């Protein structure tokens, strides 16, 4: 009986070691899941606000054009910069939006 009890104790130690080895991996995976949930939450919030932002979007401020992406996604007004080369496009430095000027 005593020998069997020692065998069971050894199995318990092996199991505890196996779980200890999984601990850091599980913590990392949980942290990644929380980060992913936070990112999805921010995207959902932006999606919920997008229609309302679209209704008040102003493409022009005086002689400057504003970035539609920065406004709809973040509610921030960012001016587009005109780039002559290579193709007369407007670019947003904040988000990278790029649109050709067809005129």
Coordinates of C-alpha atoms in Angstrom, one line a residue, residues 26-41:
X26 CA -1.6 30.1 -20.8
X27 CA -0.9 33.6 -19.3
X28 CA 0.5 34.7 -22.6
X29 CA -2.5 33.4 -24.5
X30 CA -4.9 35.1 -22.0
X31 CA -3.1 38.4 -22.4
X32 CA -3.3 38.1 -26.2
X33 CA -7.0 37.4 -25.9
X34 CA -7.6 40.5 -23.7
X35 CA -5.6 42.6 -26.2
X36 CA -7.7 41.2 -29.1
X37 CA -10.9 41.9 -27.2
X38 CA -9.8 45.5 -26.5
X39 CA -9.0 46.0 -30.2
X40 CA -12.3 44.5 -31.3
X41 CA -14.1 46.7 -28.8

